[in-house]
Short mmCIF file of C-alpha atoms in Angstrom, two decimals:
data_model
loop_
_atom_site.label_atom_id
_atom_site.label_comp_id
_atom_site.label_asym_id
_atom_site.label_seq_id
_atom_site.Cartn_x
_atom_site.Cartn_y
_atom_site.Cartn_z
CA MET A 1022 82.77 48.65 67.69
CA PHE A 1023 83.03 44.88 68.20
CA CYS A 1024 79.40 44.42 67.33
CA SER A 1025 79.93 46.61 64.34
CA PHE A 1026 82.90 44.43 63.33
CA LEU A 1027 80.65 41.41 63.43
CA VAL A 1028 78.04 43.00 61.20
CA PHE A 1029 80.71 44.23 58.80
CA ASN A 1030 82.11 40.75 58.35
CA ALA A 1031 78.62 39.24 58.01
CA PHE A 1032 78.25 41.44 54.85
CA LEU A 1033 81.65 40.12 53.63
CA PHE A 1034 80.46 36.55 54.26
CA LYS A 1035 77.66 37.00 51.78
CA ASN A 1036 80.13 36.74 48.93
CA LYS A 1037 82.63 33.86 48.57
CA TYR A 1038 85.38 36.16 47.45
CA THR A 1039 85.03 38.84 50.13
CA SER A 1040 84.55 36.10 52.80
CA ILE A 1041 88.33 35.45 52.48
CA ILE A 1042 88.90 39.02 53.65
CA ALA A 1043 86.51 38.42 56.56
CA VAL A 1044 88.39 35.36 57.64
CA ILE A 1045 91.68 37.25 57.57
CA LEU A 1046 90.18 40.03 59.67
CA CYS A 1047 88.83 37.43 62.15
CA VAL A 1048 92.26 35.76 62.41
CA LEU A 1049 93.89 39.06 63.15
CA LEU A 1050 91.34 39.87 65.85
CA SER A 1051 91.87 36.40 67.34
CA LEU A 1052 95.65 37.17 67.53
CA ASN A 1053 94.76 40.38 69.23
CA PHE A 1054 92.63 38.34 71.68
CA LEU A 1055 95.57 35.85 72.12
CA ILE A 1056 97.84 38.71 73.30
CA SER A 1057 95.24 39.86 75.83
CA ALA A 1058 94.48 36.40 77.07
CA SER A 1059 98.18 35.60 77.47
CA CYS A 1060 98.85 38.76 79.45
CA PHE A 1061 95.85 38.06 81.73
CA LEU A 1062 96.51 34.39 82.33
CA ILE A 1063 100.36 34.49 82.49
CA TYR A 1064 101.24 37.99 83.73
CA HIS A 1065 97.98 39.17 85.32
CA SER A 1066 98.42 42.52 83.61
CA GLY A 1067 97.57 44.40 80.47
CA PHE A 1068 99.69 44.45 77.34
CA ASN A 1069 102.17 47.32 76.91
CA ILE A 1070 104.85 48.79 74.69
CA GLY A 1071 107.63 46.96 76.50
CA MET A 1072 106.04 43.64 75.77
CA ALA A 1073 105.52 44.70 72.19
CA ILE A 1074 109.25 45.42 71.87
CA SER A 1075 110.04 41.95 73.18
CA ILE A 1076 107.80 40.42 70.52
CA VAL A 1077 109.20 42.56 67.71
CA GLU A 1078 112.75 41.71 68.80
CA SER A 1079 112.06 37.99 69.38
CA ASN A 1080 113.33 35.19 67.24
CA VAL A 1081 112.26 31.63 66.47
CA ASN A 1082 114.43 29.98 69.19
CA GLU A 1083 113.23 32.33 71.90
CA ALA A 1084 109.59 32.00 70.84
CA MET A 1085 109.81 28.20 70.88
CA SER A 1086 111.52 28.11 74.25
CA MET A 1087 108.57 30.06 75.78
CA SER A 1088 105.76 28.39 73.81
CA TYR A 1089 104.82 26.07 76.73
CA MET A 1090 103.43 29.12 78.55
CA PHE A 1091 100.93 29.86 75.84
CA ILE A 1092 99.15 26.52 75.47
CA LEU A 1093 96.00 27.59 77.31
CA PRO A 1094 95.85 31.06 75.71
CA GLY A 1095 96.37 29.34 72.32
CA ILE A 1096 93.41 27.01 72.95
CA LEU A 1097 91.25 29.95 73.97
CA CYS A 1098 92.38 31.83 70.87
CA LEU A 1099 91.16 29.03 68.60
CA LEU A 1100 87.91 28.82 70.52
CA PHE A 1101 87.44 32.57 70.18
CA LEU A 1102 88.06 32.31 66.43
CA GLY A 1103 85.54 29.52 66.11
CA ILE A 1104 82.83 31.46 68.01
CA LEU A 1105 83.62 34.55 65.94
CA LEU A 1106 83.20 32.72 62.61
CA TYR A 1107 80.07 30.94 63.85
CA THR A 1108 78.46 34.20 64.99
CA ILE A 1109 79.27 36.02 61.71
CA ASN A 1110 77.90 33.18 59.71
CA TYR A 1111 74.70 33.18 61.82
CA LEU A 1112 74.31 36.93 61.29
CA ARG A 1113 74.84 36.51 57.57
CA LYS A 1114 72.00 33.92 57.33
CA SER A 1115 69.44 35.18 59.79
CA VAL A 1116 69.92 38.88 60.69
CA VAL A 1117 71.91 41.12 58.42
CA THR A 1118 70.17 42.59 55.38
CA PHE A 1119 71.30 45.26 52.88
CA ASN A 1120 69.51 48.31 54.33
CA PHE A 1121 70.72 51.63 55.71
CA LYS A 1122 70.56 50.62 59.38
CA PHE A 1123 72.85 47.54 59.07
CA ILE A 1124 75.21 49.33 56.65
CA PHE A 1125 75.58 52.20 59.17
CA ILE A 1126 76.24 49.71 61.99
CA ALA A 1127 78.74 47.82 59.88
CA LEU A 1128 80.81 51.01 59.33
CA LEU A 1129 80.96 52.17 62.90
CA TRP A 1130 84.02 50.17 63.76
CA LEU A 1131 85.91 52.03 61.02
CA ILE A 1132 84.42 55.50 61.66
CA MET A 1133 84.59 55.64 65.46
CA PRO A 1134 88.41 55.38 65.80
CA PHE A 1135 88.68 58.37 63.49
CA ILE A 1136 86.22 60.28 65.63
CA PHE A 1137 88.11 59.30 68.78
CA PHE A 1138 91.35 60.45 67.11
CA LEU A 1139 89.88 63.89 66.29
CA LYS A 1140 88.55 64.27 69.84
CA HIS A 1141 91.89 63.16 71.29
CA ARG A 1142 93.80 65.54 69.06
CA TYR A 1143 91.62 68.63 69.03
CA VAL A 1144 89.25 68.48 72.08
CA SER A 1145 90.60 66.57 75.08
CA ASN A 1146 92.65 63.50 75.78
CA LYS A 1147 92.73 63.78 79.58
CA GLY A 1148 96.48 63.75 79.41
CA GLY A 1149 96.60 60.26 77.89
CA GLY A 1150 98.88 58.87 75.24
CA SER A 1151 98.14 57.66 71.69
CA MET A 1152 94.60 56.80 70.68
CA ILE A 1153 94.02 53.04 71.00
CA LYS A 1154 90.21 52.83 70.74
CA ASN A 1155 89.71 50.35 67.96
CA VAL A 1156 88.98 46.62 67.81
CA TYR A 1157 92.64 45.86 67.07
CA TYR A 1158 93.63 47.72 70.22
CA HIS A 1159 97.17 46.30 70.44
CA TYR A 1160 98.13 47.78 67.07
CA THR A 1161 99.26 51.08 68.67
CA ASP A 1162 101.67 49.31 71.03
CA PHE A 1163 103.25 47.50 68.07
CA ARG A 1164 103.47 50.63 65.98
CA ILE A 1165 105.25 52.53 68.72
CA ALA A 1166 107.56 49.56 69.30
CA GLN A 1167 108.42 49.40 65.63
CA ASP A 1168 109.14 53.20 65.63
CA ILE A 1169 111.46 52.72 68.60
CA GLN A 1170 113.33 50.00 66.73
CA GLU A 1171 113.81 52.15 63.66
CA ASP A 1172 115.24 54.98 65.78
CA ILE A 1173 117.57 52.61 67.61
CA ASN A 1174 118.79 51.02 64.36
CA ALA A 1175 119.78 54.50 63.21
CA LEU A 1176 122.31 54.60 66.02
CA THR A 1177 124.78 52.61 64.00
CA LYS A 1178 125.10 55.67 61.75
CA ASN A 1179 125.76 58.07 64.58
CA VAL A 1180 129.24 57.71 66.23
CA PRO A 1181 129.75 60.40 68.89
CA VAL A 1182 133.01 61.97 70.03
CA PHE A 1183 133.51 61.55 73.78
CA ASN A 1184 135.15 64.09 76.06
CA ILE A 1185 137.33 61.64 77.97
CA LYS A 1186 140.45 62.06 80.10
CA LYS A 1187 143.00 59.28 80.69
CA ILE A 1188 144.26 59.52 84.29
CA GLN A 1189 146.12 56.23 84.72
CA PRO A 1190 146.90 52.99 82.84
CA GLY A 1191 143.80 50.79 82.49
CA ILE A 1192 143.32 47.15 83.18
CA GLU A 1193 144.31 45.02 80.14
CA ASN A 1194 141.08 42.93 79.95
CA VAL A 1195 137.88 44.61 81.06
CA ILE A 1196 135.18 42.00 80.77
CA LEU A 1197 131.45 42.56 81.33
CA ILE A 1198 129.15 39.54 81.60
CA ILE A 1199 125.49 40.34 81.08
CA GLY A 1200 123.34 37.64 82.76
CA GLU A 1201 119.76 36.84 81.96
CA SER A 1202 116.76 36.70 84.30
CA GLU A 1203 118.86 35.78 87.28
CA ARG A 1204 117.35 36.46 90.71
CA LYS A 1205 119.80 37.23 93.48
CA GLN A 1206 117.25 35.77 95.85
CA ASN A 1207 118.04 32.33 94.34
CA MET A 1208 121.81 32.61 94.72
CA SER A 1209 123.68 31.15 97.68
CA LEU A 1210 126.18 34.04 97.20
CA TYR A 1211 123.37 36.25 98.52
CA GLY A 1212 122.19 33.93 101.29
CA TYR A 1213 119.87 31.49 99.48
CA ASN A 1214 119.49 28.24 101.40
CA LYS A 1215 120.38 26.03 98.42
CA LYS A 1216 123.99 25.85 97.21
CA THR A 1217 123.33 27.30 93.74
CA THR A 1218 126.61 29.27 93.41
CA PRO A 1219 129.25 27.08 95.09
CA TYR A 1220 132.25 28.29 93.02
CA THR A 1221 131.30 31.97 93.15
CA ASP A 1222 130.83 31.61 96.88
CA GLU A 1223 134.49 30.46 97.14
CA GLN A 1224 135.61 33.53 95.21
CA ALA A 1225 133.73 36.05 97.39
CA GLY A 1226 136.92 37.18 99.11
CA ASN A 1227 138.28 38.23 95.71
CA MET A 1228 135.25 40.23 94.74
CA MET A 1229 133.40 43.45 95.29
CA ILE A 1230 129.82 42.37 95.88
CA PHE A 1231 126.88 44.81 95.57
CA ASP A 1232 124.36 43.50 98.13
CA ASN A 1233 121.42 45.68 97.03
CA ALA A 1234 121.74 45.98 93.27
CA VAL A 1235 118.66 46.79 91.19
CA SER A 1236 118.05 46.83 87.45
CA PRO A 1237 116.85 49.93 85.61
CA ALA A 1238 114.06 48.05 83.83
CA GLY A 1239 112.19 44.74 83.88
CA ILE A 1240 113.01 43.39 80.42
CA THR A 1241 116.24 42.86 78.55
CA ASN A 1242 115.46 45.20 75.66
CA LEU A 1243 115.16 48.16 77.99
CA SER A 1244 117.57 47.31 80.84
CA VAL A 1245 120.65 46.42 78.70
CA PRO A 1246 120.66 49.64 76.63
CA LEU A 1247 120.26 51.63 79.88
CA MET A 1248 123.14 49.72 81.44
CA LEU A 1249 125.46 50.17 78.45
CA SER A 1250 124.74 53.78 77.56
CA SER A 1251 124.59 57.11 79.29
CA ILE A 1252 120.95 57.72 78.25
CA HIS A 1253 118.64 58.52 81.19
CA PRO A 1254 115.30 56.68 81.65
CA ASP A 1255 113.51 60.05 81.23
CA GLU A 1256 115.07 60.31 77.73
CA PHE A 1257 114.62 56.76 76.50
CA ARG A 1258 111.32 57.09 74.83
CA TYR A 1259 112.04 60.35 72.92
CA SER A 1260 115.84 60.69 72.57
CA TYR A 1261 116.99 57.28 71.30
CA ASP A 1262 119.91 58.91 69.49
CA LYS A 1263 121.58 59.29 72.88
CA LEU A 1264 122.01 55.52 72.96
CA SER A 1265 124.97 56.07 70.67
CA TYR A 1266 126.75 57.39 73.74
CA ASN A 1267 127.41 53.84 74.88
CA ILE A 1268 130.27 52.04 76.57
CA ILE A 1269 131.34 50.25 73.34
CA ASN A 1270 131.84 53.47 71.39
CA LEU A 1271 133.66 54.90 74.40
CA ALA A 1272 135.93 51.85 74.60
CA ASN A 1273 136.73 52.14 70.85
CA GLN A 1274 137.79 55.78 71.34
CA SER A 1275 139.82 54.91 74.43
CA GLY A 1276 142.21 52.59 72.63
CA TYR A 1277 140.48 49.35 73.64
CA ASN A 1278 139.73 46.61 71.13
CA SER A 1279 136.05 45.81 71.63
CA PHE A 1280 134.32 42.41 71.51
CA TRP A 1281 130.73 41.34 71.72
CA ILE A 1282 130.35 37.61 72.18
CA SER A 1283 126.84 36.25 72.73
CA THR A 1284 124.90 33.05 73.08
CA GLN A 1285 121.67 34.97 72.79
CA ALA A 1286 120.17 35.32 69.31
CA SER A 1287 120.21 38.74 67.74
CA ALA A 1288 117.71 41.31 69.02
CA ARG A 1289 117.49 44.55 67.12
CA GLY A 1290 117.74 47.13 69.93
CA ILE A 1291 120.66 45.38 71.64
CA THR A 1292 122.24 44.29 68.45
CA ALA A 1293 122.32 47.94 67.31
CA ILE A 1294 124.70 48.61 70.20
CA ALA A 1295 126.53 45.31 69.79
CA SER A 1296 127.16 46.18 66.13
CA MET A 1297 129.43 49.01 67.20
CA SER A 1298 131.97 46.50 68.56
CA LYS A 1299 135.02 45.92 66.44
CA ASN A 1300 134.62 42.10 66.86
CA LYS A 1301 131.19 40.51 67.02
CA LYS A 1302 130.24 36.86 67.30
CA TRP A 1303 126.96 35.06 68.06
CA VAL A 1304 127.60 31.45 69.00
CA ASN A 1305 125.15 28.57 69.19
CA GLY A 1306 125.00 26.14 72.14
CA PHE A 1307 124.80 26.30 75.90
CA ASP A 1308 126.57 29.11 77.72
CA GLU A 1309 129.77 27.08 78.22
CA VAL A 1310 130.59 27.51 74.53
CA ILE A 1311 131.41 31.15 75.22
CA VAL A 1312 134.57 30.12 77.20
CA PRO A 1313 136.66 29.04 74.21
CA GLU A 1314 135.64 32.28 72.45
CA LEU A 1315 136.89 34.25 75.48
CA LYS A 1316 140.13 32.36 75.44
CA ASN A 1317 140.68 33.33 71.80
CA ALA A 1318 139.79 36.97 72.47
CA ILE A 1319 142.40 37.50 75.21
CA GLN A 1320 145.31 35.95 73.31
CA LYS A 1321 146.63 39.19 71.86
CA LYS A 1322 148.65 41.52 74.12
CA GLU A 1323 146.47 44.66 73.91
CA ASP A 1324 143.84 46.42 75.91
CA LYS A 1325 140.52 44.69 75.36
CA PHE A 1326 136.92 45.40 76.33
CA ILE A 1327 134.77 42.24 76.07
CA ILE A 1328 131.03 41.85 76.59
CA LEU A 1329 129.76 38.30 77.08
CA HIS A 1330 125.95 38.17 76.75
CA ILE A 1331 124.78 34.84 78.04
CA MET A 1332 121.41 32.98 78.12
CA GLY A 1333 121.66 32.45 81.88
CA SER A 1334 118.20 31.59 83.25
CA HIS A 1335 116.15 32.85 80.38
CA PRO A 1336 112.67 31.28 80.31
CA ASN A 1337 112.29 28.39 79.84
CA PRO A 1338 115.19 27.67 82.29
CA CYS A 1339 114.90 23.93 81.60
CA ASN A 1340 116.17 24.61 78.07
CA ARG A 1341 119.34 26.34 79.37
CA LEU A 1342 120.75 23.08 80.79
CA PRO A 1343 122.95 20.61 78.81
CA PRO A 1344 121.39 17.13 78.52
CA ASN A 1345 124.06 15.63 80.83
CA TRP A 1346 123.73 18.32 83.48
CA ASN A 1347 123.08 16.97 86.99
CA SER A 1348 120.41 19.10 88.63
CA GLU A 1349 120.99 17.37 92.03
CA GLY A 1350 117.31 17.56 92.88
CA MET A 1351 116.93 21.29 92.17
CA ASP A 1352 114.19 22.66 89.95
CA CYS A 1353 115.18 23.95 86.46
CA TYR A 1354 115.49 27.58 87.58
CA ASP A 1355 117.82 26.94 90.53
CA SER A 1356 119.74 24.43 88.40
CA SER A 1357 120.19 26.98 85.63
CA ILE A 1358 121.83 29.33 88.18
CA LYS A 1359 124.16 26.53 89.27
CA TYR A 1360 125.04 25.87 85.63
CA THR A 1361 125.83 29.56 85.16
CA ASP A 1362 128.09 29.30 88.25
CA SER A 1363 129.97 26.43 86.51
CA VAL A 1364 130.48 28.70 83.49
CA PHE A 1365 131.90 31.35 85.82
CA LYS A 1366 134.30 28.74 87.20
CA ASN A 1367 135.72 28.20 83.73
CA ILE A 1368 135.90 31.90 83.04
CA PHE A 1369 137.65 32.72 86.30
CA SER A 1370 140.12 29.84 85.80
CA THR A 1371 140.93 31.19 82.34
CA LEU A 1372 141.54 34.72 83.67
CA LYS A 1373 143.18 33.88 87.07
CA ASN A 1374 146.74 34.65 86.06
CA THR A 1375 145.98 37.75 83.96
CA ASN A 1376 145.46 41.46 84.39
CA SER A 1377 141.66 41.09 84.01
CA VAL A 1378 138.59 42.37 85.79
CA VAL A 1379 135.17 40.67 85.38
CA ILE A 1380 131.99 42.61 86.00
CA TYR A 1381 128.85 40.61 86.26
CA ALA A 1382 125.22 41.72 86.49
CA SER A 1383 121.93 40.24 85.40
CA ASP A 1384 119.85 42.30 83.05
CA HIS A 1385 116.88 41.96 85.35
CA GLY A 1386 115.32 39.57 87.85
CA LEU A 1387 111.98 37.87 87.80
CA LYS A 1388 108.87 37.85 89.93
CA ILE A 1389 107.64 34.52 91.16
CA ARG A 1390 103.85 34.07 91.08
CA GLY A 1391 102.79 30.51 91.79
CA ASP A 1392 104.86 28.35 89.45
CA LYS A 1393 105.50 31.14 86.97
CA LEU A 1394 108.57 33.35 86.48
CA LEU A 1395 107.37 36.72 85.26
CA HIS A 1396 108.77 39.84 83.56
CA VAL A 1397 106.77 42.56 85.39
CA ASP A 1398 107.38 45.96 86.99
CA SER A 1399 108.08 45.13 90.65
CA LYS A 1400 110.84 45.53 93.24
CA GLU A 1401 111.14 41.78 93.44
CA SER A 1402 111.90 41.43 89.75
CA THR A 1403 114.54 44.16 89.85
CA GLN A 1404 116.78 42.63 92.53
CA VAL A 1405 119.76 41.30 90.65
CA PRO A 1406 123.30 39.96 91.27
CA PHE A 1407 126.07 42.47 90.67
CA PHE A 1408 129.69 41.83 91.45
CA VAL A 1409 133.29 42.47 90.36
CA TRP A 1410 136.01 39.73 90.25
CA TYR A 1411 139.77 40.38 89.78
CA GLY A 1412 142.55 38.42 88.14
CA ASP A 1413 145.81 37.95 90.01
CA LYS A 1414 147.71 40.56 88.00
CA VAL A 1415 145.20 43.46 88.52
CA PRO A 1416 147.14 46.38 90.05
CA ALA A 1417 146.45 46.97 93.75
CA ASN A 1418 144.89 50.42 93.16
CA TYR A 1419 142.06 48.74 91.22
CA ARG A 1420 141.56 45.78 93.56
CA ILE A 1421 138.75 46.81 95.89
CA THR A 1422 136.96 43.96 97.58
CA GLY A 1423 134.18 43.61 100.13
CA HIS A 1424 130.49 44.43 100.19
CA GLU A 1425 128.61 47.51 99.05
CA THR A 1426 125.44 47.64 101.14
CA LYS A 1427 123.65 50.68 99.76
CA ARG A 1428 121.22 50.35 96.88
CA THR A 1429 123.08 50.49 93.58
CA GLN A 1430 121.48 50.60 90.17
CA THR A 1431 123.29 48.46 87.60
CA THR A 1432 123.61 51.60 85.35
CA TYR A 1433 126.68 52.18 87.65
CA ILE A 1434 128.43 49.75 85.31
CA TYR A 1435 129.09 52.62 82.85
CA PRO A 1436 131.26 54.81 85.12
CA LEU A 1437 132.75 51.62 86.74
CA ILE A 1438 134.06 50.48 83.34
CA MET A 1439 135.43 53.96 82.70
CA LYS A 1440 137.40 53.66 85.94
CA TYR A 1441 138.81 50.26 85.01
CA MET A 1442 139.91 51.67 81.58
CA GLY A 1443 141.90 54.36 83.43
CA LEU A 1444 139.51 57.09 82.44
CA GLU A 1445 138.17 59.84 84.68
CA PRO A 1446 134.58 58.82 85.46
CA PRO A 1447 131.80 61.44 85.71
CA GLN A 1448 131.37 63.02 89.18
CA HIS A 1449 127.65 62.32 89.04
CA TYR A 1450 125.82 59.65 87.03
CA LYS A 1451 122.18 58.59 86.41
CA ASN A 1452 122.42 55.60 88.81
CA GLU A 1453 122.30 58.01 91.71
CA GLY A 1454 118.73 58.87 90.90
CA ASN A 1455 117.48 55.26 90.84
CA LYS A 1456 114.97 56.06 88.13
CA TYR A 1457 113.17 53.02 86.66
CA LEU A 1458 111.85 52.62 83.07
CA ASN A 1459 108.60 50.67 83.29
CA LEU A 1460 106.95 48.50 80.65
CA GLU A 1461 104.86 51.42 79.56
CA MET A 1462 108.10 53.15 78.60
CA LYS A 1463 107.65 55.75 81.33
CA SER A 1464 110.24 56.76 83.84
CA THR A 1465 109.26 56.44 87.53
CA GLU A 1466 110.85 56.58 90.92
CA TYR A 1467 112.14 53.14 92.02
CA ASP A 1468 110.51 53.48 95.46
CA LYS A 1469 107.07 53.76 93.81
CA LEU A 1470 107.35 50.29 92.30
CA PRO A 1471 105.04 47.64 93.86
CA GLU A 1472 106.71 44.91 95.85
#
């Protein structure tokens, strides 16, 4: 089909007007090549739906912050485009003529995908997914990703009614901090040999620390919705409407005033859930700018549920540090963790003399391969920090400290927040199954993940 594509465009090159179409087709194919080259050189894997969702949900700031990783793939993309145009021009001059043989060859790249589709639909597909056999082979991933986004955006129109039972007074300020790309392996709180979390270390006696927490997915756009809603990984690909059964809608119906405060730019899937908050604010700047917003949110004497979505150690971690930040000889990643710890210091100081509980978990970890920090499906990249901190005025019946050593999926946040709101949590919840949603959007057993 690729050879057919070349011949097809050689015909288009024979006319100065249709040659414009040929150039556009070649540029699109080069972008398709760029995606493949980037995945191979950076992630050592193929492209998938999860990655397509990340691209669809990305924004200019995020794209710019990660652009340094794509210099080599970008150069190869331009080289590929040049070779493509040179080859097509050569075929136009020396090989391709208007006869039946070349016309037939030129149409194969358009005909064969349709034939594959018919075979896939009516003969046999060997149990596979959507047909992807065409020269623009990443198109299917983007089409599915876009369909997912449309379904998720429809959530804002579907507000469920929860069957909830209040069994005791809740904590006044229930605060969830969602971190970004933070590896527990790089935190001194979890035994790392560099002092990356000095202030959090001091607070360990006032916290419940989950020693073996794991994320339900390897990218933000999958893990955060799974953490914040009761949808099961088995349902995520086909029952997106169940994302409306999320902790924000539950808080709203439980008498809590809900807040979503974020230093991360809008992303459609997560923003669909965030939009259900009664108070929403996206603020620009380094993560420390979220502290004044928190101070404003807790002023009023009422029950409040506040989600703080921070940039944390999002790639590129060097961009997460203020210009005057002293890295003390640490690399950018470790330094970004220490900077997040300094933000926690300000948050904990703000809430010390209040009836507040702070739950912190990172959306996912990262896998280290050489000098790269990668979003991939692996046990290494699911190991995340997860802990609970208490203000001085939290009632004794809620103040449970120490270490939880068994494996705990961060989807446990949902019933944990229910408990802190004074609600009766479910007897059994999806975190018990430790199911993982991989980048192919398929649910799998956590133990089957590669190391």
